[in-house]
Short mmCIF file of C-alpha atoms in Angstrom, two decimals:
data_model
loop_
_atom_site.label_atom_id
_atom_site.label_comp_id
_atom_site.label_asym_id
_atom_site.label_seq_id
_atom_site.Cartn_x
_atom_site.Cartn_y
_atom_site.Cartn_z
CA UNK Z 1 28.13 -40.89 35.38
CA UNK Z 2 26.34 -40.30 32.35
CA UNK Z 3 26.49 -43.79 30.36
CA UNK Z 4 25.19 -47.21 29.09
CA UNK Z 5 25.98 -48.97 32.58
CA UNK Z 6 25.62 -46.07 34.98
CA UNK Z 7 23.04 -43.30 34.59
CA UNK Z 8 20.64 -41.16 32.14
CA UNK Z 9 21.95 -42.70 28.90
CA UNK Z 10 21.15 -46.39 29.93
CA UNK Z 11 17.53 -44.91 31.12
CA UNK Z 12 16.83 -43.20 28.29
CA UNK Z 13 17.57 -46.31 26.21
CA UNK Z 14 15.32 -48.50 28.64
CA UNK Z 15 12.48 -45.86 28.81
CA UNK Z 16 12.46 -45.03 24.92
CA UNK Z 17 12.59 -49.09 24.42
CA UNK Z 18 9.50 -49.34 26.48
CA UNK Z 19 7.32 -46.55 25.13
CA UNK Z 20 8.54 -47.94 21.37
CA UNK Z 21 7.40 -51.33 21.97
CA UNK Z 22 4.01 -50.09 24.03
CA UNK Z 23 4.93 -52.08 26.99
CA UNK Z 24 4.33 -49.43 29.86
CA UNK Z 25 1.26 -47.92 28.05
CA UNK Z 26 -0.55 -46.31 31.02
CA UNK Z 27 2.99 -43.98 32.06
CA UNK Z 28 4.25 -43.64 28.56
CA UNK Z 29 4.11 -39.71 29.45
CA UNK Z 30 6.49 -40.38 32.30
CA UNK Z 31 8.61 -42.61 30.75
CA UNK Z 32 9.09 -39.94 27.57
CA UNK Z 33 9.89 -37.18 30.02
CA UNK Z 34 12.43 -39.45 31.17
CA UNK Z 35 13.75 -40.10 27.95
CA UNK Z 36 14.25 -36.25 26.45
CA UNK Z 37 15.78 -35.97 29.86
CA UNK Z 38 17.73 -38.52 29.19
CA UNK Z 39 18.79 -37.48 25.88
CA UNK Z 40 19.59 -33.64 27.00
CA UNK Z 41 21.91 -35.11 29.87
CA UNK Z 42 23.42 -37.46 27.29
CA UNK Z 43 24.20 -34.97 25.44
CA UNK Z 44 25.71 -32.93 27.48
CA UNK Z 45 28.73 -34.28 28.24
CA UNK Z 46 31.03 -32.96 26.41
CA UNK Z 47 29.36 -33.71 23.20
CA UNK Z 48 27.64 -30.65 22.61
CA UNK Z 49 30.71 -28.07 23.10
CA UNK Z 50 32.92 -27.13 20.49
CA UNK Z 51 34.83 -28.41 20.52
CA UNK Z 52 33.79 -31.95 21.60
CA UNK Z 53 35.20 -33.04 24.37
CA UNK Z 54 33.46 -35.98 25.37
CA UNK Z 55 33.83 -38.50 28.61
CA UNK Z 56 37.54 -39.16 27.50
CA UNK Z 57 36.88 -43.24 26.49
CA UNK Z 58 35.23 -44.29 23.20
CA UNK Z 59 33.98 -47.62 24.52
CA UNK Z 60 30.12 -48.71 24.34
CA UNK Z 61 29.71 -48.87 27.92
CA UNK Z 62 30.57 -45.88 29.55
CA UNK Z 63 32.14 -43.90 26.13
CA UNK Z 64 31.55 -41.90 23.43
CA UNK Z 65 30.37 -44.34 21.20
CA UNK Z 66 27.99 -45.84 23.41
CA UNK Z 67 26.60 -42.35 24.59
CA UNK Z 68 26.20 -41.56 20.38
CA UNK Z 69 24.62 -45.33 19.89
CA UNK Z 70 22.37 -44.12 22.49
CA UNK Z 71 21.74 -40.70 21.15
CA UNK Z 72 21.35 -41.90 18.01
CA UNK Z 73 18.81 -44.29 18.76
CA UNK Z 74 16.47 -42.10 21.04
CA UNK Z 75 16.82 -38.89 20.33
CA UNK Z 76 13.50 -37.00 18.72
CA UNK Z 77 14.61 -34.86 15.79
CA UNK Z 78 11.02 -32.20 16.59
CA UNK Z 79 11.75 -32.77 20.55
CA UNK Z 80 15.35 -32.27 20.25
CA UNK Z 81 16.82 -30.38 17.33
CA UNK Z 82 20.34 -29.12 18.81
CA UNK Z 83 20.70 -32.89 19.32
CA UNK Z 84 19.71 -33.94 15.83
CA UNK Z 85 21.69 -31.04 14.31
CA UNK Z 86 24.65 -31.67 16.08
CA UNK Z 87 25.29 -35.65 15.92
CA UNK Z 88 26.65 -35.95 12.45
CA UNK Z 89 29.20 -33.28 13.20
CA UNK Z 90 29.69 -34.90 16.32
CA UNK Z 91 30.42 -38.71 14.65
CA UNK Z 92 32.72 -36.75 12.38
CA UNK Z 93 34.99 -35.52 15.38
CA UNK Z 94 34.92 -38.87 17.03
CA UNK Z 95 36.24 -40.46 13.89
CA UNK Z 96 39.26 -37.92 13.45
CA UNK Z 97 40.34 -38.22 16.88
CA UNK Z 98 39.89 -41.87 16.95
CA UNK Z 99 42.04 -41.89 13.59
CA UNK Z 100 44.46 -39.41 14.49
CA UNK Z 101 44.97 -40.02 17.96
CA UNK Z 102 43.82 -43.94 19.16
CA UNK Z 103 40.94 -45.27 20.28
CA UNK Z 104 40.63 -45.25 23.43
CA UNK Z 105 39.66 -48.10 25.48
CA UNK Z 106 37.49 -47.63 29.00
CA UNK Z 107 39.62 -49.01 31.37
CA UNK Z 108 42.22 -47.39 33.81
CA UNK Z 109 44.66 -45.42 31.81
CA UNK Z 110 43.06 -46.25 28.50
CA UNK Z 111 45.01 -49.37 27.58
CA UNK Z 112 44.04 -51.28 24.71
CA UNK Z 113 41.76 -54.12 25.60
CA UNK Z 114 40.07 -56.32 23.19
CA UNK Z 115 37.00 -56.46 25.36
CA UNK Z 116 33.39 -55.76 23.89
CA UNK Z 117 31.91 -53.22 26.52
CA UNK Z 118 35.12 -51.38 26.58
CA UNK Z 119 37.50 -52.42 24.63
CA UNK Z 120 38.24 -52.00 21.13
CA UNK Z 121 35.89 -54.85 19.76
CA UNK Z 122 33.02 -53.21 21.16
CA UNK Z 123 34.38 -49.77 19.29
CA UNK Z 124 35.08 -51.13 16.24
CA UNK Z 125 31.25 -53.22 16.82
CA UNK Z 126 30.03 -49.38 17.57
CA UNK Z 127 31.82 -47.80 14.11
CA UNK Z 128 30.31 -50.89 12.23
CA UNK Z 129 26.85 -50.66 13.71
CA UNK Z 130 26.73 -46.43 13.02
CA UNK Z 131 28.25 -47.41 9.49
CA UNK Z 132 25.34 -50.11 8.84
CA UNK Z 133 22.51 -49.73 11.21
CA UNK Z 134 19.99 -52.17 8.91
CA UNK Z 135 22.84 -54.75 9.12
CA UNK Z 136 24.30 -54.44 12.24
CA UNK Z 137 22.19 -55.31 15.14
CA UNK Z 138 21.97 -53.12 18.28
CA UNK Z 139 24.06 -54.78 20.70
CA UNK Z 140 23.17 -51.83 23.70
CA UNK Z 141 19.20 -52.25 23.24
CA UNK Z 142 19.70 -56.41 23.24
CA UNK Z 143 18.50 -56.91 19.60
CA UNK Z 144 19.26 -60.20 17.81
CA UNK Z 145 21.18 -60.31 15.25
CA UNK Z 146 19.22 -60.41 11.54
CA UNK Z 147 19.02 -63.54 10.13
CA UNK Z 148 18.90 -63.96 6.70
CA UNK Z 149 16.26 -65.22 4.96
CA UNK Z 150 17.68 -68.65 3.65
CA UNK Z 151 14.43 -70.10 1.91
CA UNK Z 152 15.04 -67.41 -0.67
CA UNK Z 153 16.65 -67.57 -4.41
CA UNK Z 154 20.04 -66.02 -4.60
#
């Protein structure tokens, strides 16, 4: 499996969250080759083809969303260009089939669940956090939410 819980797209996230914050300084080579692995396995499961066909769940953690999160997130638009070109075509299909056809949840036979890791909270949490990145915190990479500055004048 190729997801958040299980596999390359929870590694990628893990390894690009360590080179980004300098923590593993002395194998940051390693850990990027891990990540545009990462990031070329992510993407290929289903979500380069056209058309898009995806892992069949749009949950965060082992869905479409979460893979595009992910993608979004770590990908390197000089390192990966097919990737970069391709994701805002690929959010667009997501959102038509979602609209058109149900979101589905990850969990045996797709029934609706109001879970966050893979129900529909966590989907509609994904939709928000694409829609709003700078005011949405990134619930798959453990970031706190933003606090707002209450010292200041409205």
């Amino acid at each position: 499996m190729i997801a958040w819980c299980h596999g390359a797209a929870g590694i990628g996230l893990a390894r690009h969250e360590l080179v980004r914050l300098g923590v593993a300084a002395d194998i940051s080579d390693e850990l990027e080759r891990d990540r545009h692995r990462a990031v070329l396995a992510t993407f290929g499961t289903g979500l380069d083809r056209d058309p898009v066909s995806g892992m069949g769940t749009h949950c965060l953690c082992h869905g479409d969303v979460g893979n595009l999160l992910i993608l979004q997130r770590i990908h390197c638009a000089d390192r990966e260009p097919e990737v970069a070109d391709r994701l805002p075509a690929v959010w667009r299909t997501l959102l038509t089939e979602g609209q058109e056809n149900g979101w589905v949840c990850g969990v045996p036979h797709g029934i609706e669940t109001p879970g966050l890791m893979t129900g529909i909270a966590g989907i509609a949490w994904g939709l928000a956090r694409m829609a709003a990145p700078e005011r949405v915190p990134d619930l798959l990479a453990l970031e706190p939410p933003i606090v707002p500055d209450m010292t200041r004048d409205a």
